[in-house]
Coordinates of N, CA and C and ligand atoms in Angstrom, one line a residue:
M72 N 74.6 72.4 123.9 CA 74.6 72.5 122.2 C 74.6 73.8 121.7
L73 N 73.7 74.7 122.0 CA 73.6 76.0 121.8 C 74.8 76.6 121.7
R74 N 75.5 76.6 122.8 CA 76.7 77.2 123.1 C 77.8 76.9 122.0
L75 N 77.8 75.3 121.7 CA 78.7 75.0 120.6 C 78.4 75.5 119.1
L76 N 77.2 75.9 118.9 CA 76.7 76.2 117.7 C 78.0 77.0 116.8
P77 N 78.0 78.1 117.4 CA 78.9 79.1 116.9 C 80.4 78.6 116.4
I78 N 80.7 77.4 117.1 CA 82.0 77.1 116.8 C 81.7 75.8 115.8
L79 N 80.7 75.0 116.0 CA 80.4 74.1 114.8 C 80.1 75.0 113.5
L80 N 79.5 75.9 113.5 CA 79.1 76.7 112.3 C 80.3 77.1 111.7
A81 N 81.3 77.7 112.4 CA 82.4 78.0 111.8 C 83.5 77.1 111.4
V82 N 83.3 75.8 112.1 CA 84.2 74.7 111.5 C 83.6 74.4 109.9
A83 N 82.3 74.4 110.0 CA 81.6 74.1 108.6 C 82.1 74.9 107.5
Y84 N 81.8 76.0 108.1 CA 82.2 77.2 107.3 C 83.6 77.2 106.8
G85 N 84.3 77.0 107.5 CA 85.8 76.8 107.2 C 86.1 75.8 106.2
L86 N 85.5 74.4 106.4 CA 85.8 73.3 105.5 C 85.0 73.5 104.0
V87 N 83.9 74.3 103.9 CA 83.6 74.7 102.6 C 84.3 75.7 102.1
M88 N 84.9 76.6 102.7 CA 85.9 77.7 102.2 C 87.0 77.2 101.6
Y89 N 87.4 75.9 102.4 CA 88.9 75.5 102.1 C 88.7 74.9 100.6
R90 N 87.3 74.0 100.4 CA 87.2 73.1 99.2 C 87.1 74.3 98.1
I91 N 86.4 75.6 98.4 CA 86.1 76.6 97.4 C 87.5 77.1 97.1
S92 N 88.4 77.4 98.1 CA 89.4 78.3 97.6 C 90.3 77.5 96.9
I93 N 90.4 76.2 97.1 CA 91.5 75.2 96.3 C 90.8 75.1 95.0
W94 N 89.5 75.0 94.6 CA 89.0 75.0 93.4 C 89.0 76.1 92.8
R95 N 88.9 77.3 93.2 CA 89.2 78.4 92.4 C 90.6 78.8 92.1
T96 N 91.7 78.5 93.2 CA 93.0 78.5 92.8 C 93.2 77.9 91.6
H97 N 92.9 76.4 91.4 CA 93.3 75.6 90.3 C 92.7 76.1 89.2
R98 N 91.4 76.6 89.1 CA 90.7 76.8 88.0 C 91.4 78.2 87.3
E99 N 91.8 79.1 88.5 CA 92.6 80.4 87.9 C 93.7 79.9 87.2
L100 N 94.6 79.1 87.8 CA 95.9 78.8 87.3 C 95.8 78.1 85.9
D101 N 94.7 77.2 85.7 CA 94.6 76.3 84.7 C 94.3 77.1 83.5
Q102 N 93.4 78.3 83.8 CA 93.1 78.9 82.6 C 94.0 80.1 82.3
R103 N 94.8 80.4 83.3 CA 95.9 81.6 83.1 C 97.4 81.3 83.1
S104 N 97.8 79.9 82.7 CA 98.9 79.5 82.6 C 99.1 78.7 81.4
T105 N 100.6 78.5 81.1 CA 101.0 77.7 80.2 C 102.5 77.1 80.5
E106 N 103.0 75.9 80.3 CA 104.1 75.2 80.6 C 105.4 76.0 80.1
L107 N 106.4 76.4 80.9 CA 107.4 77.2 80.4 C 108.3 76.5 79.6
A108 N 109.1 76.9 78.4 CA 109.9 76.1 77.6 C 111.0 77.1 77.4
D109 N 112.0 77.2 78.3 CA 113.1 78.0 78.1 C 114.5 77.2 78.4
P110 N 115.1 77.0 77.1 CA 116.3 76.1 77.2 C 117.4 76.3 78.3
R111 N 117.6 77.7 78.7 CA 118.7 77.8 79.5 C 118.1 77.7 81.0
L112 N 116.7 78.0 81.2 CA 116.3 77.6 82.6 C 116.2 76.2 82.6
K113 N 115.9 75.5 81.7 CA 115.8 73.8 81.7 C 117.0 73.2 82.2
Q114 N 118.1 73.9 81.8 CA 119.3 73.1 82.0 C 119.6 73.4 83.7
L115 N 119.4 74.4 84.3 CA 119.2 74.5 85.8 C 118.1 73.7 86.2
T116 N 116.9 73.6 85.8 CA 116.0 72.7 86.5 C 116.4 71.3 86.5
D117 N 116.9 71.0 85.3 CA 117.2 69.5 85.0 C 118.4 69.2 86.4
R118 N 119.2 70.1 86.4 CA 120.2 69.9 87.7 C 119.4 69.6 88.9
L119 N 118.5 70.8 89.2 CA 117.6 70.5 90.4 C 116.8 69.1 90.4
A120 N 116.3 68.6 89.3 CA 115.7 67.6 89.3 C 116.7 66.3 89.5
A121 N 117.8 66.3 88.9 CA 118.7 65.2 89.2 C 119.2 65.2 90.6
A122 N 119.1 66.4 91.4 CA 119.6 66.4 92.8 C 118.3 65.8 93.5
L123 N 117.3 65.8 93.1 CA 116.0 65.3 93.8 C 115.7 63.9 93.2
N124 N 116.6 63.3 92.3 CA 116.2 61.9 91.6 C 114.9 62.1 91.3
V125 N 114.4 63.0 90.4 CA 113.2 63.0 89.7 C 113.7 63.1 88.1
A126 N 112.6 62.8 87.3 CA 113.0 62.9 85.8 C 113.0 64.4 85.2
R127 N 112.2 65.3 85.8 CA 112.1 66.7 85.3 C 111.2 67.6 86.3
I128 N 111.4 68.7 86.3 CA 110.8 69.7 87.0 C 109.8 70.7 86.1
P129 N 108.6 70.3 86.0 CA 108.0 71.2 85.0 C 107.6 72.7 85.7
V130 N 107.7 73.9 85.1 CA 107.4 75.0 85.8 C 106.3 75.7 84.6
H131 N 105.6 76.5 85.1 CA 104.4 77.1 84.4 C 104.7 78.5 84.5
I132 N 104.0 79.3 83.5 CA 104.0 80.8 83.5 C 102.5 81.0 83.9
Y133 N 102.8 82.0 84.9 CA 101.2 82.4 85.4 C 100.9 83.9 84.9
E134 N 99.8 84.0 84.1 CA 99.9 85.4 83.1 C 99.5 86.4 84.1
V135 N 100.3 86.9 85.0 CA 100.1 88.2 85.8 C 101.3 89.0 85.8
D136 N 101.2 90.2 86.3 CA 102.4 91.1 86.3 C 103.1 91.1 87.4
P137 N 102.5 91.0 88.6 CA 103.3 91.2 89.8 C 104.3 90.1 89.9
V138 N 105.5 90.5 90.5 CA 106.8 89.7 90.5 C 106.6 88.7 91.6
N139 N 106.6 87.5 91.2 CA 106.3 86.3 92.2 C 106.5 85.0 91.7
G140 N 106.4 84.0 92.6 CA 106.6 82.9 92.4 C 105.6 81.9 93.1
L141 N 105.2 80.9 92.8 CA 103.9 80.3 93.7 C 104.1 78.7 93.6
A142 N 103.5 78.2 94.5 CA 103.2 76.7 94.5 C 101.8 76.5 94.7
A143 N 101.3 75.8 93.9 CA 99.8 75.5 93.8 C 99.8 74.5 94.9
P144 N 98.4 74.3 95.6 CA 98.3 73.2 96.4 C 98.4 71.9 95.7
D145 N 98.3 71.6 94.3 CA 98.5 70.5 93.7 C 99.9 70.2 93.4
G146 N 100.7 70.9 93.5 CA 102.2 70.9 93.7 C 102.8 71.3 92.4
R147 N 101.9 72.1 91.5 CA 102.7 72.9 90.5 C 103.6 74.0 90.8
I148 N 104.4 74.2 90.0 CA 105.2 75.5 90.3 C 104.9 76.5 89.4
F149 N 104.7 77.7 89.8 CA 104.5 78.9 88.7 C 105.5 80.1 89.0
I150 N 105.8 80.6 87.8 CA 106.3 81.8 87.9 C 105.5 83.0 87.2
T151 N 105.3 84.2 87.7 CA 104.6 85.1 86.9 C 105.0 85.5 85.9
R152 N 104.5 86.0 84.7 CA 105.0 86.6 83.6 C 105.6 87.7 83.9
G153 N 105.4 88.5 84.8 CA 106.0 89.6 85.1 C 107.6 89.5 85.6
F154 N 107.6 88.5 86.5 CA 108.8 87.9 86.9 C 109.8 87.2 85.8
Y155 N 109.3 86.6 84.8 CA 110.0 86.1 83.6 C 110.4 87.1 82.9
R156 N 109.4 88.1 82.8 CA 110.1 89.2 81.8 C 111.2 90.0 82.6
K157 N 111.4 89.9 83.9 CA 112.7 90.4 84.5 C 113.9 89.6 84.2
Y158 N 113.5 88.3 84.0 CA 114.8 87.3 83.8 C 115.1 87.7 82.2
Q159 N 114.0 87.9 81.2 CA 114.3 87.9 80.0 C 115.0 89.4 79.5
N160 N 114.6 90.3 80.3 CA 115.3 91.7 80.3 C 116.7 91.7 80.7
G161 N 117.1 90.7 81.7 CA 118.5 90.5 82.3 C 118.6 91.1 83.8
E162 N 117.3 91.4 84.2 CA 117.3 92.2 85.6 C 117.6 90.9 86.8
V163 N 117.0 89.6 86.2 CA 117.1 88.5 87.1 C 118.0 87.5 86.2
S164 N 119.2 86.9 86.8 CA 119.8 85.8 86.2 C 119.0 84.5 86.2
A165 N 119.5 83.7 85.3 CA 119.1 82.2 85.4 C 119.1 81.5 86.5
E166 N 120.1 81.6 87.0 CA 120.5 80.9 88.5 C 119.7 81.8 89.6
E167 N 119.3 83.3 89.6 CA 118.5 83.5 90.5 C 117.0 82.8 90.3
M168 N 116.5 82.7 88.9 CA 115.3 82.2 88.8 C 115.1 80.7 89.3
A169 N 116.2 80.1 89.1 CA 116.4 78.7 89.8 C 116.3 78.5 91.1
S170 N 116.6 79.5 92.0 CA 116.6 79.9 93.4 C 115.1 79.9 93.8
V171 N 114.5 80.9 92.8 CA 112.8 80.7 93.1 C 112.3 79.6 93.0
I172 N 112.5 78.9 92.0 CA 111.8 77.5 91.6 C 112.3 76.6 92.8
A173 N 113.7 76.7 93.3 CA 113.9 75.7 94.4 C 113.1 76.1 95.6
H174 N 113.1 77.3 95.9 CA 112.1 77.8 96.9 C 110.7 77.5 96.9
E175 N 110.1 77.5 95.8 CA 108.6 76.7 95.5 C 108.6 75.5 95.8
L176 N 109.6 74.8 95.2 CA 109.8 73.4 95.4 C 109.8 73.0 96.7
G177 N 110.3 73.9 97.7 CA 110.5 73.7 99.3 C 109.1 74.1 99.7
H178 N 108.4 74.7 99.3 CA 106.9 74.9 99.7 C 106.1 73.7 99.5
V179 N 106.4 73.1 98.3 CA 105.6 72.0 98.0 C 106.1 70.9 98.8
A180 N 107.4 70.4 98.9 CA 107.9 69.5 99.8 C 107.6 69.4 101.2
L181 N 107.6 70.7 101.5 CA 107.2 70.6 103.0 C 105.5 71.0 103.2
G182 N 104.9 70.7 102.4 CA 103.5 70.7 102.4 C 103.0 72.0 102.7
H183 N 103.6 73.3 102.5 CA 103.1 74.6 102.7 C 101.8 75.0 101.8
A184 N 101.9 74.4 100.5 CA 101.0 75.0 99.8 C 99.5 74.6 100.0
K185 N 99.6 73.3 100.6 CA 98.2 72.7 100.9 C 97.8 73.4 102.2
K186 N 98.9 73.5 103.3 CA 98.6 74.1 104.5 C 98.2 75.5 104.4
R187 N 98.7 76.2 103.3 CA 98.4 77.6 103.4 C 97.0 77.8 103.0
M188 N 96.4 76.9 102.1 CA 94.8 77.0 102.0 C 94.1 76.6 103.1
I189 N 94.7 75.7 103.8 CA 94.0 75.4 105.1 C 94.1 76.7 106.3
D190 N 95.1 77.2 106.4 CA 95.3 78.4 107.3 C 94.4 79.3 106.6
F191 N 94.2 79.8 105.3 CA 93.5 80.7 104.8 C 92.0 80.4 105.2
S192 N 91.5 79.3 104.8 CA 90.2 78.9 105.4 C 90.2 78.8 107.0
G193 N 91.1 78.2 107.6 CA 90.9 78.4 108.8 C 90.9 79.8 109.5
Q194 N 91.6 80.5 108.8 CA 91.6 82.0 109.4 C 90.1 82.4 109.3
N195 N 89.5 82.3 108.2 CA 88.3 82.9 107.9 C 87.3 82.2 109.2
A196 N 87.4 80.7 109.5 CA 86.6 80.2 110.3 C 86.8 80.7 111.6
L197 N 88.2 80.7 112.0 CA 88.6 81.1 113.4 C 88.2 82.7 113.7
R198 N 88.1 83.6 112.6 CA 87.8 84.9 112.7 C 86.1 84.7 113.0
T199 N 85.4 84.1 112.5 CA 83.9 84.1 112.5 C 83.8 83.5 114.0
A200 N 84.3 82.4 114.3 CA 84.1 82.0 115.7 C 84.5 83.2 117.0
L201 N 85.7 83.5 116.5 CA 86.0 84.6 117.7 C 85.2 85.8 117.6
M202 N 84.8 86.1 116.3 CA 83.7 87.4 116.3 C 82.6 87.1 117.0
M203 N 82.1 86.0 117.1 CA 80.8 85.4 117.6 C 81.0 85.6 119.3
I204 N 82.0 84.8 119.5 CA 82.2 84.8 121.0 C 82.8 86.1 121.5
L205 N 83.7 86.6 121.0 CA 84.1 87.9 121.5 C 83.0 89.0 121.4
G206 N 82.4 89.0 120.4 CA 81.4 89.9 120.1 C 80.2 90.0 121.2
R207 N 80.0 88.6 121.8 CA 78.8 88.6 122.9 C 79.5 89.3 124.0
Y208 N 80.9 89.2 124.6 CA 81.4 89.7 125.8 C 81.9 91.2 125.6
I209 N 82.4 91.4 124.5 CA 83.1 92.6 124.2 C 82.4 93.3 123.0
P210 N 81.2 94.2 123.3 CA 80.7 94.7 122.1 C 81.5 95.5 121.4
F211 N 81.1 95.9 120.1 CA 81.8 96.7 119.2 C 83.1 96.6 118.8
I212 N 84.0 96.5 120.0 CA 85.4 96.1 119.4 C 85.7 94.8 119.6
G213 N 85.1 93.9 120.0 CA 85.2 92.4 120.0 C 85.5 91.9 118.7
P214 N 84.5 92.0 117.9 CA 85.1 91.6 116.5 C 86.2 92.1 115.7
W215 N 86.5 93.3 116.3 CA 87.8 94.1 115.5 C 89.0 93.3 116.2
I216 N 88.9 92.9 117.6 CA 90.1 92.1 118.3 C 90.1 91.0 117.6
A217 N 89.0 90.2 117.1 CA 89.3 89.0 116.5 C 89.9 88.9 115.1
G218 N 89.8 90.1 114.5 CA 90.3 90.2 113.2 C 91.7 90.4 113.3
V219 N 92.2 91.1 114.2 CA 93.6 91.5 114.5 C 94.3 90.3 115.0
L220 N 93.6 89.5 116.0 CA 94.2 88.3 116.4 C 94.5 87.3 115.1
T221 N 93.3 87.1 114.4 CA 93.5 86.3 113.5 C 94.6 86.5 112.4
S222 N 94.8 87.7 112.1 CA 95.7 88.3 111.2 C 97.3 88.0 111.5
L223 N 97.4 88.6 112.7 CA 98.7 88.3 113.4 C 99.1 86.7 113.4
L224 N 98.2 86.0 113.6 CA 98.4 84.5 113.8 C 98.9 84.1 112.3
A225 N 98.1 84.6 111.4 CA 98.4 84.1 110.0 C 99.9 84.5 109.6
A226 N 100.1 85.9 109.9 CA 101.3 86.4 109.6 C 102.7 85.5 110.0
R227 N 102.1 85.0 111.4 CA 103.4 84.4 112.2 C 103.7 83.0 111.5
L228 N 102.4 82.2 110.9 CA 102.5 81.0 110.2 C 103.3 81.0 109.0
S229 N 103.0 82.1 108.3 CA 103.5 82.0 106.7 C 105.0 82.6 106.9
R230 N 105.2 83.5 107.8 CA 106.8 83.8 107.9 C 107.6 82.5 108.2
G231 N 107.2 81.7 108.9 CA 107.9 80.5 109.4 C 108.1 79.6 108.2
D232 N 106.9 79.6 107.3 CA 107.2 78.9 105.9 C 108.0 79.3 105.2
E233 N 108.2 80.7 105.1 CA 109.2 81.3 104.1 C 110.5 80.9 104.6
Y234 N 111.0 80.9 105.9 CA 112.3 80.6 106.2 C 112.4 79.0 105.8
E235 N 111.6 78.2 106.1 CA 111.6 77.0 106.2 C 111.9 76.4 104.4
A236 N 111.3 77.5 103.6 CA 111.2 76.9 102.1 C 112.9 77.6 101.7
D237 N 113.1 78.6 102.4 CA 114.6 79.3 102.0 C 115.6 78.1 102.4
E238 N 115.5 77.3 103.5 CA 116.5 76.6 103.9 C 116.5 75.4 102.9
Y239 N 115.2 74.8 102.6 CA 115.0 73.6 101.7 C 115.9 73.9 100.3
A240 N 115.5 75.2 99.7 CA 116.1 75.8 98.8 C 117.7 75.9 98.6
A241 N 118.2 76.4 99.8 CA 119.7 76.5 100.1 C 120.2 75.1 100.0
A242 N 119.7 74.0 100.6 CA 120.3 72.5 100.6 C 120.2 72.0 98.9
L243 N 119.1 72.5 98.4 CA 118.8 71.9 97.2 C 119.7 72.3 96.0
L244 N 120.0 73.8 96.3 CA 120.9 74.4 95.4 C 122.2 74.3 95.5
T245 N 122.7 73.8 96.7 CA 123.9 73.4 97.2 C 124.2 72.1 96.4
K246 N 123.4 71.0 96.8 CA 123.3 69.7 96.1 C 123.6 69.8 94.6
A247 N 122.8 70.5 94.0 CA 122.8 70.8 92.7 C 123.8 71.7 91.8
G248 N 124.6 72.1 92.9 CA 126.1 72.6 92.3 C 125.8 74.1 92.2
I249 N 124.9 74.7 92.3 CA 124.2 76.1 92.0 C 124.7 77.1 93.0
G250 N 124.6 76.6 94.3 CA 125.1 77.4 95.6 C 124.3 78.2 95.8
L251 N 124.6 79.1 97.0 CA 123.4 79.8 97.8 C 123.7 81.3 97.2
A252 N 124.7 81.6 96.5 CA 124.7 83.0 95.9 C 123.8 83.8 95.3
P253 N 123.0 83.0 94.2 CA 122.1 83.6 93.5 C 120.8 83.7 94.4
Q254 N 120.4 82.7 95.4 CA 119.4 83.1 96.3 C 119.7 84.4 97.1
K255 N 120.7 84.5 97.6 CA 121.2 85.8 98.3 C 121.0 87.0 97.5
S256 N 121.6 87.1 96.2 CA 121.6 88.1 95.5 C 120.1 88.5 94.9
L257 N 119.4 87.6 94.7 CA 118.0 87.6 94.3 C 117.2 88.5 95.5
F258 N 117.4 88.1 96.8 CA 117.0 88.7 98.0 C 117.3 90.2 98.0
A259 N 118.6 90.4 97.8 CA 118.9 91.8 97.6 C 118.2 92.8 96.5
K260 N 117.8 92.1 95.4 CA 116.9 92.6 94.5 C 115.4 92.9 94.8
L261 N 115.0 91.7 95.6 CA 113.5 91.3 95.7 C 112.8 92.7 96.1
E262 N 113.1 93.5 97.0 CA 112.4 94.8 97.5 C 112.1 95.7 96.2
E263 N 113.3 95.7 95.6 CA 113.0 96.8 94.3 C 112.3 96.0 93.1
L264 N 112.3 94.9 93.1 CA 111.5 94.0 91.9 C 110.0 94.2 92.2
T265 N 109.7 94.0 93.6 CA 108.4 93.7 94.0 C 107.9 95.1 94.4
Q266 N 108.6 96.0 94.5 CA 108.4 97.4 94.9 C 107.5 97.5 96.2
Q267 N 108.2 96.8 97.1 CA 107.8 96.7 98.4 C 108.4 97.9 99.3
R268 N 107.6 98.8 99.9 CA 108.3 99.9 100.5 C 108.7 99.3 101.9
A269 N 110.1 99.4 102.0 CA 110.7 98.5 103.2 C 110.2 99.7 104.5
G270 N 110.2 99.2 105.8 CA 110.0 100.1 106.8 C 108.4 100.8 107.0
M271 N 107.6 100.1 105.9 CA 106.2 100.7 106.3 C 105.4 99.8 107.3
A272 N 106.0 98.7 107.4 CA 105.1 97.9 108.6 C 106.1 97.1 109.2
P273 N 105.8 97.0 110.5 CA 107.0 96.4 111.5 C 107.1 94.8 110.7
A274 N 108.3 94.2 110.8 CA 108.5 92.7 110.1 C 107.6 91.9 110.6
W275 N 107.4 92.1 112.0 CA 106.4 90.8 112.5 C 104.9 91.0 111.9
L276 N 104.7 92.0 111.3 CA 103.5 92.1 110.8 C 103.2 91.7 109.5
M277 N 104.4 91.5 108.8 CA 104.3 91.1 107.3 C 104.4 89.8 107.2
S278 N 103.7 89.2 106.0 CA 103.4 87.7 105.8 C 104.9 87.3 105.3
H279 N 105.5 88.3 104.7 CA 106.9 87.7 104.2 C 108.1 88.3 105.2
P280 N 109.0 87.6 105.5 CA 110.1 87.9 106.2 C 111.0 89.2 105.4
K281 N 111.4 90.1 106.1 CA 112.1 90.9 105.5 C 113.6 90.4 104.9
T282 N 113.9 91.0 103.7 CA 114.6 90.3 102.9 C 116.1 90.4 103.3
D283 N 116.5 91.3 104.4 CA 117.8 91.1 104.9 C 117.6 90.5 106.0
E284 N 116.7 90.1 106.6 CA 116.7 88.9 107.6 C 116.6 87.6 106.7
R285 N 116.1 87.4 105.7 CA 116.3 86.2 104.9 C 117.6 86.1 104.8
I286 N 118.5 86.8 104.0 CA 119.6 86.7 103.8 C 120.9 86.5 105.0
A287 N 120.5 87.0 106.3 CA 121.1 86.8 107.6 C 120.8 85.3 107.9
A288 N 119.7 84.9 107.6 CA 119.3 83.5 107.8 C 120.1 82.5 107.1
L289 N 120.2 82.8 105.7 CA 120.9 82.0 105.0 C 122.3 82.2 105.3
E290 N 122.9 83.0 105.7 CA 124.4 83.2 106.0 C 124.6 82.3 107.5
R291 N 123.6 82.2 108.4 CA 124.1 81.7 109.5 C 123.7 80.2 109.2
L292 N 123.1 79.8 107.9 CA 123.0 78.3 107.7 C 124.4 77.9 106.8
E293 N 124.9 78.9 106.3 CA 126.4 78.5 105.7 C 127.4 78.2 106.6
D294 N 127.3 79.2 107.6 CA 128.3 79.1 108.8 C 128.3 77.7 109.3
K295 N 126.8 77.4 109.6 CA 126.6 76.0 110.2 C 127.1 74.9 109.4
W296 N 126.9 75.0 108.2 CA 127.4 73.9 107.0 C 128.8 73.8 107.2
A297 N 129.3 75.2 107.2 CA 131.0 75.3 107.2 C 131.8 74.5 108.1
K298 N 130.9 74.7 109.2 CA 131.6 74.2 110.4 C 131.3 72.6 110.6
G299 N 130.4 72.1 109.6 CA 130.1 70.8 109.5 C 129.6 70.0 110.7
Ligands
ZN258 ZN1 107.5 81.5 99.8

């Protein structure tokens, strides 16, 4: 029983963390967001809605500057104020914004938004358990190894989600008659927009796949579809 204690404690800690992070995320989003009312974007989200056989797709503006789109665990879609500003000043087209919304819809439809919270809390739990176990056998560097292992696992998990959401978005944008071009042109701009310094970290270490790899994945998808 005593041997299992670190694992039981870690699981309990993970569950509590999971509830707290969902609650915190929703509270933060509720307090700092409003529903977007943009006629030009609505025309496009209505086409996505028609392709999905739903009445409409509400999109919310999250009042922060970093350029990002996100899907909340409760299924709401958010575009950051910073991203919306890029669209308003013409750096990002309406179709490109629609491709972000489609990507976030993919995260919702594929259950990633909920899973991400579980991953996040699970990582903390796993890190705690590994630290307790490895720390006992490998003094000093045991906890450090535990941290590196969990971060690597997390990066792998979320990278897979990004490709899946991209594929979902590609299919949805095609069905809605918008096509894959805005998705690809946005990826080409993304590094500059988010001021990511490419080449700083190896691709397998980053939570988001490299943009050129995302474009290449979409092109493979187009080839596959073209061959029928
Ligand atoms: Zn994503």
